[in-house]
Amino acid sequence: MGKASIGAIVAPPFLTSCGNSTTPLKSRLSQEDLARLKNLVLEGLPASDKDDLLLTNGLNYHTIIKWGDRISDNDTFGFNNDFTCFIPFDDDNPKDGLLWVNHEYVNPLFVSGFNQNNFENPRAHHTLEHVEKEMYNVGGSIIRIREEDGVWNVIQNDSHNRRITAKTPIQFNWDFPIKGKTEAIGTLANCSGGITPWNTFLTCEENYDDCYGDFIYDENDMPTRTPSEFSWWEDHYDYPPEHYGWVVEVNPKSGTAKKHIALGRFAHECCTVYELEDKRVVAYSGDDKKDEHLYKFISSKPGSLKEGTLYVADTVNGKWLALDWEKQPELKAKFKDQTEVLIRARDAAKVLGATELNRPEDIEIDPITGNIFVSLTNNSNRKDYHGSIMKIEETDGKFDALTFRASTYKAGGEDSGFSCPDNLAFDMSGNLWMTSDISGYAMNKEDRPYMPFKNNSLFVIPRYGKDAGKVIRVISAPTDAELTGPWFAPDGKTLFLSVQHPGEETKDLAKPTSKWPFDTDGIPKPAVVAITGDLIEKMNYLNQIEV
Ligand code: FEO
Ligand code: CA
Ligand code: CA
Ligand code: CA
């Protein structure tokens, strides 16, 4: 990036954000920047149930790529795009690089043509051909994109363009086999993710049990396998559930990937990595399941996501509890070794008395204060319908501290104007951007508590001026969709954003509930868009000079 601002340094930031919590800050806000940000007038959008991608004044969008688009002679872009992460080839040219996109899950009706509503016994009609198409459309895409004349284009057939799918063999980064194997077949349920300090992508396997079920253990530690949503294992591929639910690292240039066992196995929403001065890393990740936990890994060696200790949060007492089989007698009594502790991280966390949370989703580090923000999306078990954003302050601001203070930064609800927070991203000035994820079956339904919020949206919480701390809606999603994967380009002039699952509640392809992005075939399609415009640029800093 290599940018800094003219004038006096007024804030003590130590990170640059751009949706990226790992790169040391190379910019500071000047007094001029601060004055400009304080005077910025932000016009919010009202809640809307219109089937369109609506943007507030000062924002524009264009579509970069959508489901089914060709990325090479061999491959097409997958379904339900979520996390995006852009890494330029060259720090001095932020307009040409590789975009990683997660493909979280499929809607078989669109992807394989399998319509379970048509059959009394749907599984008998779920063919191998259906499953192959479904498996191809999850995982991730790497695409080379370049901005020319304000428009981001995919470079067709670039040698970096590739798909990683539920069929791609991926090594475990661990010294012991996982269920007898050293590699898994595929990655799936790729929800959000992160970036490493050494510029590789992290993609997180969230609702892995949708594909191969899971083993749950009773009080006598007897396992039962749960059924899967997509019936892949029941019908065609019996892969072990233990091979999924990991953080997966992908090399942007080679496309090679590995699954990081040391970070534990659960419904990883994201993985947010911070590099300490001695180059050891701290990685935060939440388990997006009702009454599950928040974790952090602290490496014992520089640049390692293997050597180190995984901790789980006791947010009541502000303690990080070590999921360490050697040091915790309660874990030794229940599990046979550290590998089992990591595979059954949820059970191990409960043994240690970790705090049950309301579905932790995305995590970002405030570039100004170093506080850690965690979306807690909702939890009907605890009658928390609108969720909140939790703030973690590590003791003495040290990311490898073993104690912290947790508090609620902002609660969802009609007063604050948002419900079900999910993805977070800080921009270069420290404004917080947030997406909402009200489930399609509950959105705009009279008998649910979500009517006032209408369609899912992107919000910004300005840091400065008269609107500081307010939650302002700036983009409204099409029908049934969720906006995901917000990621700022390194020059702060583009916000990459996924429009995921438009028309998700469709039961009949002849009558889709959404038609976005209004292709001639009338079928709704998930797509990645570039958000540009005056407002994005003004929210980020001006007056930059090279350093
Ligand atoms: Fe896939 Fe927790 O959102
Ligand atoms: Ca999410
Ligand atoms: Ca994020
Ligand atoms: Ca969500």
Coordinates of C-alpha atoms and ligand atoms in Angstrom, one line a residue:
M1 CA 0.0 0.0 0.0
G2 CA 2.7 2.4 0.9
K3 CA 0.5 5.4 1.6
A4 CA 0.6 7.9 4.4
S5 CA -1.2 11.2 5.0
I6 CA 0.0 14.7 5.1
G7 CA -0.1 16.6 8.4
A8 CA 0.1 15.7 12.1
I9 CA -0.7 12.2 13.2
V10 CA -3.6 12.3 15.6
A11 CA -4.6 8.7 16.1
P12 CA -2.4 6.0 17.4
P13 CA -3.4 3.2 15.1
F14 CA -1.2 0.2 14.6
L15 CA -3.0 -1.8 12.0
T16 CA -4.4 -1.2 8.7
S17 CA -7.8 -2.7 8.2
C18 CA -9.2 -2.8 4.7
G19 CA -11.0 -5.9 6.0
N20 CA -7.5 -7.1 6.7
S21 CA -6.4 -7.4 10.3
T22 CA -2.8 -8.4 9.7
T23 CA -0.9 -5.7 7.9
P24 CA 1.0 -3.1 10.0
L25 CA -0.5 0.3 9.5
K26 CA 1.3 2.5 7.0
S27 CA -1.1 5.4 7.2
R28 CA -2.2 7.9 9.7
L29 CA -5.1 10.3 9.8
S30 CA -4.2 13.9 9.4
Q31 CA -6.0 16.8 11.1
E32 CA -7.4 17.6 7.6
D33 CA -8.7 14.0 7.2
L34 CA -10.3 14.1 10.6
A35 CA -12.0 17.4 9.9
R36 CA -13.3 16.1 6.6
L37 CA -14.6 12.8 8.2
K38 CA -16.3 14.8 10.9
N39 CA -18.2 16.9 8.4
L40 CA -19.1 14.1 6.1
V41 CA -22.9 13.9 5.6
L42 CA -24.1 10.3 5.3
E43 CA -27.5 9.7 3.9
G44 CA -29.0 6.4 5.0
L45 CA -31.4 4.2 3.0
P46 CA -34.8 3.3 4.5
A47 CA -35.4 -0.4 5.0
S48 CA -36.8 -1.9 1.8
D49 CA -38.3 -5.2 0.6
K50 CA -37.7 -4.4 -3.1
D51 CA -36.1 -7.1 -5.2
D52 CA -33.0 -5.1 -6.1
L53 CA -29.5 -4.1 -4.9
L54 CA -30.3 -0.6 -3.7
L55 CA -27.5 1.8 -2.9
T56 CA -27.5 5.1 -1.1
N57 CA -26.4 8.3 -2.8
G58 CA -22.7 8.3 -3.5
L59 CA -22.4 4.6 -4.2
N60 CA -22.4 2.7 -7.5
Y61 CA -22.0 -1.0 -8.3
H62 CA -21.0 -3.2 -11.1
T63 CA -21.1 -7.0 -11.2
I64 CA -17.6 -8.7 -11.4
I65 CA -18.7 -12.3 -11.7
K66 CA -21.8 -14.4 -11.0
W67 CA -22.6 -18.1 -10.5
G68 CA -22.0 -20.2 -13.6
D69 CA -19.7 -17.6 -15.4
R70 CA -16.7 -19.2 -17.0
I71 CA -13.3 -18.5 -15.4
S72 CA -11.3 -20.7 -17.7
D73 CA -11.8 -23.3 -20.4
N74 CA -12.2 -25.9 -17.7
D75 CA -14.0 -24.1 -14.9
T76 CA -17.0 -22.0 -13.9
F77 CA -17.7 -19.8 -10.9
G78 CA -19.3 -21.6 -8.0
F79 CA -22.6 -21.0 -6.1
N80 CA -23.5 -18.9 -3.1
N81 CA -20.4 -16.7 -3.0
D82 CA -19.5 -15.5 0.6
F83 CA -16.1 -14.3 1.8
T84 CA -14.0 -12.3 -0.6
C85 CA -10.3 -11.4 -0.2
F86 CA -8.2 -9.5 -2.7
I87 CA -4.4 -9.7 -2.8
P88 CA -2.7 -7.5 -5.4
F89 CA 0.3 -8.9 -7.3
D90 CA 2.3 -5.8 -6.5
D91 CA 1.9 -3.5 -3.5
D92 CA 2.3 -0.5 -5.9
N93 CA -0.5 -1.5 -8.1
P94 CA -3.7 -2.1 -6.2
K95 CA -5.7 -2.5 -9.4
D96 CA -4.5 -6.0 -10.5
G97 CA -4.5 -9.1 -8.4
L98 CA -6.1 -12.3 -7.2
L99 CA -9.6 -12.5 -5.7
W100 CA -10.5 -15.4 -3.6
V101 CA -14.2 -16.1 -3.2
N102 CA -15.8 -18.7 -0.9
H103 CA -18.7 -20.8 -2.2
E104 CA -20.6 -21.7 0.9
Y105 CA -23.4 -24.1 0.0
V106 CA -25.7 -25.0 -2.8
N107 CA -29.4 -24.7 -3.5
P108 CA -29.9 -28.0 -5.3
L109 CA -33.0 -26.6 -7.1
F110 CA -30.7 -24.2 -9.0
V111 CA -27.4 -26.1 -9.1
S112 CA -28.3 -29.7 -9.8
G113 CA -31.9 -29.5 -10.7
F114 CA -32.8 -31.8 -7.8
N115 CA -36.1 -30.6 -6.4
Q116 CA -36.9 -32.5 -3.2
N117 CA -40.4 -30.9 -3.2
N118 CA -41.3 -33.1 -6.2
F119 CA -40.9 -36.5 -4.4
E120 CA -42.4 -38.3 -1.5
N121 CA -39.1 -40.1 -1.0
P122 CA -36.6 -37.5 -2.3
R123 CA -33.4 -39.4 -1.5
A124 CA -34.3 -42.2 -3.9
H125 CA -34.2 -39.6 -6.7
H126 CA -31.0 -37.9 -5.6
T127 CA -28.6 -39.2 -8.2
L128 CA -24.8 -39.3 -8.3
E129 CA -25.0 -36.7 -11.2
H130 CA -26.9 -34.4 -8.9
V131 CA -24.3 -34.8 -6.1
E132 CA -21.4 -34.2 -8.5
K133 CA -22.8 -30.9 -9.6
E134 CA -23.5 -29.9 -6.0
M135 CA -19.9 -30.8 -4.9
Y136 CA -18.4 -28.8 -7.8
N137 CA -20.3 -25.7 -6.8
V138 CA -18.9 -25.3 -3.2
G139 CA -15.4 -24.6 -2.1
G140 CA -13.8 -21.5 -3.5
S141 CA -12.6 -19.7 -6.7
I142 CA -9.4 -17.9 -7.4
I143 CA -9.8 -15.3 -10.2
R144 CA -7.4 -12.7 -11.5
I145 CA -9.2 -9.4 -11.7
R146 CA -8.1 -6.0 -13.0
E147 CA -9.6 -2.6 -12.8
E148 CA -9.6 -0.5 -16.0
D149 CA -11.5 2.7 -16.4
G150 CA -13.2 2.2 -13.1
V151 CA -14.5 -1.3 -13.9
W152 CA -13.2 -4.6 -12.4
N153 CA -13.0 -7.4 -15.0
V154 CA -12.1 -11.0 -14.7
I155 CA -9.0 -11.9 -16.8
Q156 CA -10.4 -14.9 -18.6
N157 CA -8.2 -18.0 -18.7
D158 CA -5.5 -16.4 -16.6
S159 CA -3.2 -19.1 -15.4
H160 CA -4.1 -18.4 -11.8
N161 CA -7.9 -18.9 -12.3
R162 CA -8.9 -22.1 -10.6
R163 CA -11.6 -23.8 -8.6
I164 CA -11.2 -25.6 -5.3
T165 CA -14.2 -27.8 -4.7
A166 CA -15.6 -30.6 -2.5
K167 CA -13.6 -33.0 -4.7
T168 CA -10.1 -31.4 -4.3
P169 CA -7.7 -33.4 -2.2
I170 CA -6.4 -31.2 0.7
Q171 CA -3.6 -32.1 3.2
F172 CA -4.0 -31.9 6.9
N173 CA -1.3 -29.7 8.5
W174 CA -0.8 -32.1 11.4
D175 CA 1.7 -34.8 12.5
F176 CA -1.0 -37.4 13.1
P177 CA -3.6 -38.8 10.7
I178 CA -7.2 -37.6 11.0
K179 CA -9.5 -40.6 10.9
G180 CA -6.7 -42.7 9.4
K181 CA -5.9 -40.2 6.6
T182 CA -3.4 -37.5 5.9
E183 CA -5.7 -35.6 3.5
A184 CA -9.3 -34.8 3.1
I185 CA -11.4 -34.9 -0.1
G186 CA -12.5 -31.4 -0.6
T187 CA -13.5 -28.3 1.3
L188 CA -17.1 -27.2 1.8
A189 CA -19.4 -24.9 3.8
N190 CA -16.8 -22.1 3.2
C191 CA -18.4 -19.2 4.9
S192 CA -16.1 -16.4 5.9
G193 CA -12.3 -16.4 6.2
G194 CA -9.3 -14.2 6.6
I195 CA -5.8 -13.4 5.3
T196 CA -2.5 -14.4 6.8
P197 CA 0.4 -12.0 7.4
W198 CA 2.3 -13.9 4.7
N199 CA -0.5 -13.1 2.2
T200 CA -2.4 -16.4 1.8
F201 CA -6.1 -16.9 1.9
L202 CA -7.9 -18.5 4.8
T203 CA -11.3 -20.1 4.1
C204 CA -13.4 -21.4 6.9
E205 CA -15.6 -24.6 6.9
E206 CA -18.7 -23.6 8.8
N207 CA -21.9 -25.8 8.5
Y208 CA -19.9 -28.9 7.4
D209 CA -22.5 -31.2 8.9
D210 CA -24.9 -30.2 6.0
C211 CA -22.8 -32.4 3.7
Y212 CA -21.5 -35.4 5.7
G213 CA -23.4 -35.1 9.0
D214 CA -21.4 -35.2 12.3
F215 CA -20.8 -37.4 15.2
I216 CA -22.4 -36.2 18.5
Y217 CA -21.4 -37.9 21.7
D218 CA -23.7 -38.9 24.6
E219 CA -22.7 -38.7 28.3
N220 CA -20.9 -42.1 28.0
D221 CA -19.0 -40.8 25.0
M222 CA -20.9 -43.0 22.6
P223 CA -21.1 -41.4 19.1
T224 CA -24.2 -41.1 16.9
R225 CA -24.0 -39.7 13.4
T226 CA -26.4 -37.0 12.5
P227 CA -28.1 -36.9 9.1
S228 CA -26.9 -34.4 6.5
E229 CA -28.9 -31.7 4.8
F230 CA -27.7 -32.5 1.3
S231 CA -27.5 -36.3 1.8
W232 CA -24.1 -36.6 0.2
W233 CA -22.9 -39.3 2.6
E234 CA -26.1 -41.1 2.9
D235 CA -26.6 -41.3 -0.9
H236 CA -23.1 -41.4 -2.5
Y237 CA -19.9 -40.4 -0.7
D238 CA -19.3 -41.6 2.8
Y239 CA -16.4 -39.3 3.8
P240 CA -15.7 -38.8 7.5
P241 CA -17.2 -35.8 9.1
E242 CA -13.9 -35.3 11.0
H243 CA -12.3 -34.2 7.7
Y244 CA -14.4 -31.0 7.7
G245 CA -14.9 -28.1 10.1
W246 CA -11.4 -26.8 9.8
V247 CA -9.7 -23.5 8.8
V248 CA -8.1 -24.1 5.3
E249 CA -5.2 -22.0 4.0
V250 CA -4.9 -21.5 0.3
N251 CA -1.8 -20.3 -1.6
P252 CA -3.1 -17.7 -4.0
K253 CA -0.6 -18.4 -6.7
S254 CA -0.3 -22.2 -6.7
G255 CA -3.8 -22.9 -5.4
T256 CA -2.4 -25.6 -3.0
A257 CA -4.3 -25.8 0.3
K258 CA -3.9 -27.3 3.8
K259 CA -6.3 -27.8 6.7
H260 CA -5.1 -26.4 10.0
I261 CA -5.9 -28.9 12.7
A262 CA -4.3 -26.8 15.5
L263 CA -7.1 -24.2 15.2
G264 CA -9.7 -26.8 16.2
R265 CA -12.7 -28.3 14.5
F266 CA -16.1 -26.6 14.8
A267 CA -18.4 -24.4 12.6
H268 CA -15.6 -21.8 11.9
E269 CA -17.2 -18.6 10.6
C270 CA -13.9 -16.8 10.1
C271 CA -10.3 -16.7 11.1
T272 CA -8.8 -13.3 11.9
V273 CA -5.0 -13.3 12.3
Y274 CA -2.8 -10.8 14.0
E275 CA 1.0 -10.9 13.8
L276 CA 2.9 -10.1 17.0
E277 CA 6.2 -8.2 17.0
D278 CA 8.2 -11.4 17.2
K279 CA 6.2 -12.8 14.2
R280 CA 4.2 -15.3 16.2
V281 CA 0.6 -15.1 15.3
V282 CA -2.8 -14.9 17.1
A283 CA -5.8 -16.3 15.3
Y284 CA -9.4 -15.6 16.5
S285 CA -12.3 -17.7 15.3
G286 CA -15.9 -18.2 16.4
D287 CA -18.1 -21.2 16.2
D288 CA -21.4 -20.2 14.6
K289 CA -23.7 -22.5 16.3
K290 CA -26.2 -21.8 19.1
D291 CA -24.5 -21.8 22.5
E292 CA -21.0 -22.5 21.1
H293 CA -17.8 -20.6 21.7
L294 CA -15.1 -18.1 20.8
Y295 CA -11.6 -19.4 20.3
K296 CA -8.1 -18.0 19.8
F297 CA -4.9 -19.7 18.8
I298 CA -1.5 -18.4 19.9
S299 CA 1.5 -19.7 18.0
S300 CA 4.7 -20.6 19.8
K301 CA 6.7 -20.2 16.6
P302 CA 6.9 -17.3 14.1
G303 CA 4.4 -17.7 11.2
S304 CA 3.0 -21.0 12.4
L305 CA -0.7 -22.1 12.4
K306 CA 0.4 -25.5 13.7
E307 CA 2.8 -25.0 16.7
G308 CA 1.0 -23.3 19.6
T309 CA -2.0 -23.5 21.9
L310 CA -5.7 -23.2 21.1
Y311 CA -7.7 -21.3 23.8
V312 CA -11.4 -20.9 24.3
A313 CA -13.1 -17.9 25.9
D314 CA -14.7 -17.7 29.3
T315 CA -16.2 -14.3 28.7
V316 CA -17.8 -14.0 32.1
N317 CA -14.5 -14.2 34.0
G318 CA -12.4 -12.8 31.1
K319 CA -10.1 -15.8 30.7
W320 CA -8.7 -17.7 27.8
L321 CA -8.8 -21.4 28.7
A322 CA -6.1 -23.7 27.2
L323 CA -7.4 -26.6 25.2
D324 CA -4.2 -28.5 26.0
W325 CA -4.5 -32.2 26.7
E326 CA -1.1 -32.3 28.5
K327 CA -1.9 -29.5 30.9
Q328 CA -5.6 -30.0 31.6
P329 CA -6.4 -33.1 33.7
E330 CA -10.1 -32.9 32.8
L331 CA -9.2 -33.2 29.1
K332 CA -6.8 -36.0 29.8
A333 CA -9.6 -37.9 31.6
K334 CA -12.0 -37.6 28.7
F335 CA -10.0 -37.6 25.5
K336 CA -7.3 -40.0 24.3
D337 CA -4.9 -37.3 23.0
Q338 CA -4.6 -33.7 21.7
T339 CA -5.8 -34.7 18.2
E340 CA -9.1 -35.9 19.7
V341 CA -9.3 -32.7 21.8
L342 CA -9.0 -30.6 18.6
I343 CA -11.4 -32.8 16.6
R344 CA -14.0 -32.5 19.4
A345 CA -13.1 -28.9 20.3
R346 CA -16.7 -28.2 21.2
D347 CA -16.9 -31.0 23.8
A348 CA -13.5 -30.1 25.1
A349 CA -14.5 -26.4 25.5
K350 CA -17.6 -27.4 27.5
V351 CA -15.5 -29.6 29.8
L352 CA -13.4 -26.5 30.6
G353 CA -16.4 -24.3 31.3
A354 CA -16.2 -22.0 28.3
T355 CA -19.0 -19.5 27.9
E356 CA -21.8 -20.4 25.5
L357 CA -22.4 -17.6 23.1
N358 CA -25.1 -16.4 20.8
R359 CA -23.6 -17.7 17.5
P360 CA -20.3 -15.9 17.0
E361 CA -19.8 -14.8 13.4
D362 CA -17.3 -12.5 11.9
I363 CA -14.4 -11.0 14.0
E364 CA -12.4 -7.8 13.2
I365 CA -9.7 -5.9 15.1
D366 CA -10.3 -2.2 15.4
P367 CA -7.4 -0.5 13.6
I368 CA -7.5 2.5 16.0
T369 CA -7.9 0.8 19.5
G370 CA -6.9 -2.8 18.9
N371 CA -10.1 -4.0 20.5
I372 CA -11.6 -7.1 19.0
F373 CA -15.2 -7.0 17.7
V374 CA -17.2 -10.2 17.4
S375 CA -20.7 -10.4 15.8
L376 CA -23.1 -12.5 17.8
T377 CA -25.8 -12.9 15.3
N378 CA -28.7 -14.2 17.3
N379 CA -29.8 -17.2 19.4
S380 CA -33.4 -18.2 19.6
N381 CA -32.5 -20.7 22.4
R382 CA -31.9 -17.6 24.6
K383 CA -34.6 -15.4 23.0
D384 CA -31.9 -13.2 21.5
Y385 CA -33.5 -12.4 18.2
H386 CA -31.5 -9.4 17.0
G387 CA -28.0 -10.3 18.2
S388 CA -25.2 -7.9 19.2
I389 CA -21.6 -6.9 18.6
M390 CA -19.3 -8.0 21.5
K391 CA -16.1 -6.1 22.3
I392 CA -13.1 -7.9 23.6
E393 CA -10.3 -5.8 25.2
E394 CA -7.2 -8.0 25.8
T395 CA -5.4 -7.2 29.0
D396 CA -2.8 -4.3 28.4
G397 CA -3.8 -4.5 24.7
K398 CA -1.7 -7.6 24.3
F399 CA -3.1 -10.0 21.7
D400 CA -1.3 -13.0 23.4
A401 CA -2.8 -12.1 26.8
L402 CA -4.6 -14.8 28.6
T403 CA -7.1 -12.5 30.3
F404 CA -9.5 -9.9 28.8
R405 CA -12.7 -7.9 29.3
A406 CA -15.8 -8.6 27.3
S407 CA -18.7 -6.1 26.9
T408 CA -21.5 -5.4 24.5
Y409 CA -20.5 -2.7 22.0
K410 CA -23.9 -2.5 20.3
A411 CA -27.1 -4.5 20.6
G412 CA -29.4 -5.2 17.6
G413 CA -33.0 -4.2 17.7
E414 CA -35.4 -1.5 16.5
D415 CA -33.6 1.2 18.5
S416 CA -30.2 0.6 16.9
G417 CA -31.8 -0.2 13.5
F418 CA -30.1 -3.5 12.7
S419 CA -30.8 -7.2 13.4
C420 CA -28.6 -10.3 13.1
P421 CA -25.1 -8.9 12.5
D422 CA -22.8 -11.1 10.5
N423 CA -19.7 -9.8 8.5
L424 CA -17.7 -6.9 9.7
A425 CA -15.0 -4.8 8.0
F426 CA -13.1 -1.7 9.1
D427 CA -12.2 0.8 6.4
M428 CA -9.0 2.8 6.4
S429 CA -10.4 5.5 8.6
G430 CA -11.7 3.1 11.2
N431 CA -15.4 3.2 10.3
L432 CA -17.0 -0.1 10.9
W433 CA -19.0 -1.7 8.1
M434 CA -21.4 -4.5 8.9
T435 CA -23.8 -6.9 7.1
S436 CA -26.9 -8.4 8.4
D437 CA -28.1 -12.0 8.0
I438 CA -31.8 -12.4 8.9
S439 CA -32.7 -15.9 7.6
G440 CA -34.8 -16.1 4.5
Y441 CA -37.6 -18.1 6.2
A442 CA -38.0 -15.3 8.8
M443 CA -37.3 -12.1 6.8
N444 CA -40.4 -10.0 6.0
K445 CA -42.7 -12.5 7.7
E446 CA -45.6 -11.2 9.8
D447 CA -45.2 -13.8 12.5
R448 CA -41.5 -13.1 13.1
P449 CA -39.7 -10.3 14.9
Y450 CA -37.9 -9.1 11.8
M451 CA -40.6 -7.1 9.9
P452 CA -39.2 -3.6 10.6
F453 CA -35.8 -4.5 9.2
K454 CA -37.1 -5.7 5.8
N455 CA -34.3 -7.0 3.5
N456 CA -30.8 -7.8 4.6
S457 CA -28.4 -4.9 4.2
L458 CA -25.0 -3.4 4.5
F459 CA -24.6 -0.8 7.2
V460 CA -21.8 1.6 8.2
I461 CA -21.1 2.8 11.7
P462 CA -19.2 6.1 11.3
R463 CA -16.4 6.7 13.8
Y464 CA -16.4 10.5 13.6
G465 CA -18.8 13.5 13.5
K466 CA -22.4 13.9 14.4
D467 CA -23.3 10.4 13.2
A468 CA -20.6 8.7 15.1
G469 CA -21.8 5.4 16.5
K470 CA -25.1 5.4 14.5
V471 CA -25.9 2.4 12.4
I472 CA -26.6 3.7 8.9
R473 CA -28.0 1.4 6.1
V474 CA -26.2 2.1 2.9
I475 CA -27.0 -1.0 0.7
S476 CA -30.2 -3.1 0.6
A477 CA -30.1 -6.6 -0.8
P478 CA -32.5 -8.3 -3.3
T479 CA -35.3 -10.6 -2.1
D480 CA -34.1 -13.5 0.2
A481 CA -30.4 -12.4 -0.3
E482 CA -27.7 -11.7 2.3
L483 CA -24.8 -9.4 1.6
T484 CA -21.5 -11.1 2.6
G485 CA -17.8 -10.9 2.3
P486 CA -17.2 -7.1 2.4
W487 CA -13.5 -6.5 1.6
F488 CA -11.9 -3.2 0.8
A489 CA -9.4 -3.0 -2.1
P490 CA -6.0 -1.8 -0.9
D491 CA -6.5 1.8 -2.2
G492 CA -9.8 2.1 -0.4
K493 CA -11.7 2.9 -3.5
T494 CA -13.6 -0.3 -4.0
L495 CA -15.5 -2.4 -1.6
F496 CA -15.9 -6.0 -2.9
L497 CA -19.2 -7.5 -1.8
S498 CA -21.0 -10.8 -2.3
V499 CA -24.7 -10.9 -3.0
Q500 CA -25.5 -14.4 -1.7
H501 CA -28.6 -16.5 -2.2
P502 CA -31.0 -14.1 -4.0
G503 CA -34.3 -16.0 -4.4
E504 CA -33.4 -18.6 -1.9
E505 CA -37.0 -19.3 -0.9
T506 CA -37.9 -20.3 -4.5
K507 CA -39.8 -23.5 -4.7
D508 CA -40.5 -23.6 -8.4
L509 CA -38.0 -22.4 -11.0
A510 CA -40.8 -21.0 -13.1
K511 CA -41.7 -18.7 -10.2
P512 CA -38.5 -17.5 -8.6
T513 CA -38.9 -15.2 -5.6
S514 CA -36.1 -12.9 -6.9
K515 CA -34.8 -12.3 -10.4
W516 CA -31.7 -10.4 -9.4
P517 CA -29.3 -9.8 -11.3
F518 CA -32.0 -9.7 -13.9
D519 CA -30.4 -12.0 -16.5
T520 CA -32.4 -12.9 -19.5
D521 CA -33.1 -16.4 -18.2
G522 CA -34.9 -14.9 -15.2
I523 CA -33.0 -17.2 -12.7
P524 CA -31.6 -15.4 -9.7
K525 CA -27.8 -15.8 -9.3
P526 CA -25.4 -15.1 -6.5
A527 CA -22.7 -12.7 -7.7
V528 CA -19.7 -10.6 -6.5
V529 CA -20.1 -6.9 -7.1
A530 CA -17.7 -4.0 -6.8
I531 CA -19.0 -1.1 -4.8
T532 CA -17.4 2.2 -5.8
G533 CA -18.2 5.9 -5.7
D534 CA -17.6 9.1 -3.9
L535 CA -18.9 7.9 -0.6
I536 CA -16.5 5.0 -0.4
E537 CA -13.6 7.3 -1.2
K538 CA -14.7 9.9 1.3
M539 CA -15.1 7.4 4.1
N540 CA -11.6 6.3 3.5
Y541 CA -8.8 8.8 3.9
L542 CA -7.7 11.5 1.4
N543 CA -4.5 13.5 1.2
Q544 CA -2.3 10.5 0.8
I545 CA 1.3 10.6 0.0
E546 CA 3.8 7.8 -0.7
V547 CA 6.1 6.8 2.1
Ligands
FEO1 FE1 -22.3 -18.8 7.0 FE2 -22.3 -17.9 10.1 O1 -22.7 -17.5 8.4
CA2 CA -21.6 -15.5 7.7
CA3 CA -14.5 -9.4 7.9
CA4 CA -24.9 -15.9 9.2

